[in-house]
Amino acid sequence: MMSVAIRTPDPAMEVRADRRQFSTAYTLRPPAEADTCTEPVAMGAWLRREGWYSSHLTMWRPQPALVREHARLRHERARAQDDWVQACEVRALQRAVSALGVPRKAPAA
């Protein structure tokens, strides 16, 4: 039979730092600034000065479009909620009128 040894963490080992996380507002700025760099050398110098990698730009470039899409969807959702509230109010009025027992006119033959 095979035994499995369970390792316990060594308290002398350093804990790895968490990955950096950037806010959405922060990540919208760099792609616009990077587009102003006309030469690859200028782009590399700019990245080093800011402490970023080119992979950051690859991840951040699609974000402005996603932010706009998110805003559009939030607006559509708010309009749909308003329409729903209005439809509920109309239905409540219809029920109230129906509960009054007002006779309907017979359709003309």
XYZ file of C-alpha atoms in Angstrom:
109
model
C 0.000 0.000 0.000
C 1.219 3.461 -0.896
C 1.279 6.263 1.667
C 0.817 9.882 0.782
C 2.699 12.518 2.729
C 0.849 15.744 3.374
C 3.105 18.741 3.244
C 2.601 21.573 5.656
C 3.571 25.071 4.572
C 6.997 26.212 5.665
C 6.586 29.329 7.843
C 9.973 30.598 6.680
C 8.782 30.857 3.067
C 7.709 34.217 1.763
C 4.079 34.723 0.848
C 3.522 35.591 -2.786
C 2.164 39.041 -3.413
C -1.309 39.398 -4.857
C -1.636 40.363 -8.473
C -2.120 44.020 -9.171
C -5.696 45.020 -9.909
C -6.577 48.182 -11.758
C -9.880 50.042 -11.687
C -11.883 50.415 -14.887
C -11.355 54.176 -14.923
C -7.606 53.600 -14.622
C -7.524 51.067 -17.460
C -9.358 53.340 -19.905
C -6.571 55.924 -19.925
C -3.527 53.907 -21.119
C -4.833 52.744 -24.527
C -5.608 56.338 -25.469
C -2.146 57.461 -24.374
C -0.480 54.529 -26.139
C -2.138 55.502 -29.412
C -0.284 58.820 -29.291
C 3.079 56.990 -29.498
C 4.048 57.007 -33.159
C 7.228 54.892 -32.973
C 7.791 51.471 -31.386
C 10.724 52.906 -29.398
C 8.459 55.580 -27.930
C 5.871 52.923 -27.057
C 8.490 50.820 -25.242
C 9.781 53.825 -23.325
C 6.246 54.813 -22.364
C 5.449 51.286 -21.136
C 8.642 51.174 -19.050
C 7.977 54.619 -17.598
C 4.443 53.591 -16.553
C 5.568 50.182 -15.276
C 3.311 48.210 -17.622
C 3.717 45.421 -20.123
C 2.363 45.256 -23.652
C 0.010 42.507 -22.466
C -1.730 45.099 -20.272
C -2.605 47.095 -23.384
C -3.823 43.930 -25.100
C -6.251 43.343 -22.227
C -7.256 46.991 -21.802
C -7.880 47.983 -25.438
C -11.322 46.287 -25.670
C -12.498 47.812 -22.379
C -13.740 51.221 -23.685
C -16.122 49.403 -26.032
C -17.261 47.167 -23.173
C -17.872 50.182 -20.935
C -20.028 51.815 -23.628
C -21.945 48.564 -24.164
C -22.489 48.208 -20.428
C -23.877 51.757 -20.218
C -26.193 51.080 -23.179
C -27.497 47.877 -21.591
C -28.056 49.623 -18.241
C -30.080 52.296 -20.061
C -32.148 49.669 -21.899
C -32.792 47.827 -18.643
C -33.960 51.019 -16.930
C -36.358 51.724 -19.813
C -37.691 48.168 -19.694
C -38.251 48.483 -15.941
C -40.121 51.766 -16.481
C -42.283 50.106 -19.151
C -42.978 47.208 -16.782
C -44.063 49.556 -13.984
C -46.334 51.422 -16.378
C -47.860 48.151 -17.643
C -48.498 47.053 -14.048
C -50.222 50.361 -13.290
C -52.437 50.039 -16.383
C -53.339 46.484 -15.425
C -54.202 47.622 -11.885
C -56.501 50.299 -13.316
C -58.144 47.738 -15.587
C -58.766 45.460 -12.622
C -60.232 48.341 -10.603
C -62.629 49.250 -13.406
C -63.577 45.610 -13.831
C -64.256 45.307 -10.092
C -66.710 48.240 -10.248
C -68.995 46.097 -12.360
C -69.558 48.688 -15.062
C -71.605 46.995 -17.785
C -70.041 46.843 -21.182
C -71.834 47.881 -24.285
C -73.025 45.053 -26.417
C -71.316 44.991 -29.786
C -73.458 46.260 -32.642
C -74.677 43.487 -34.909
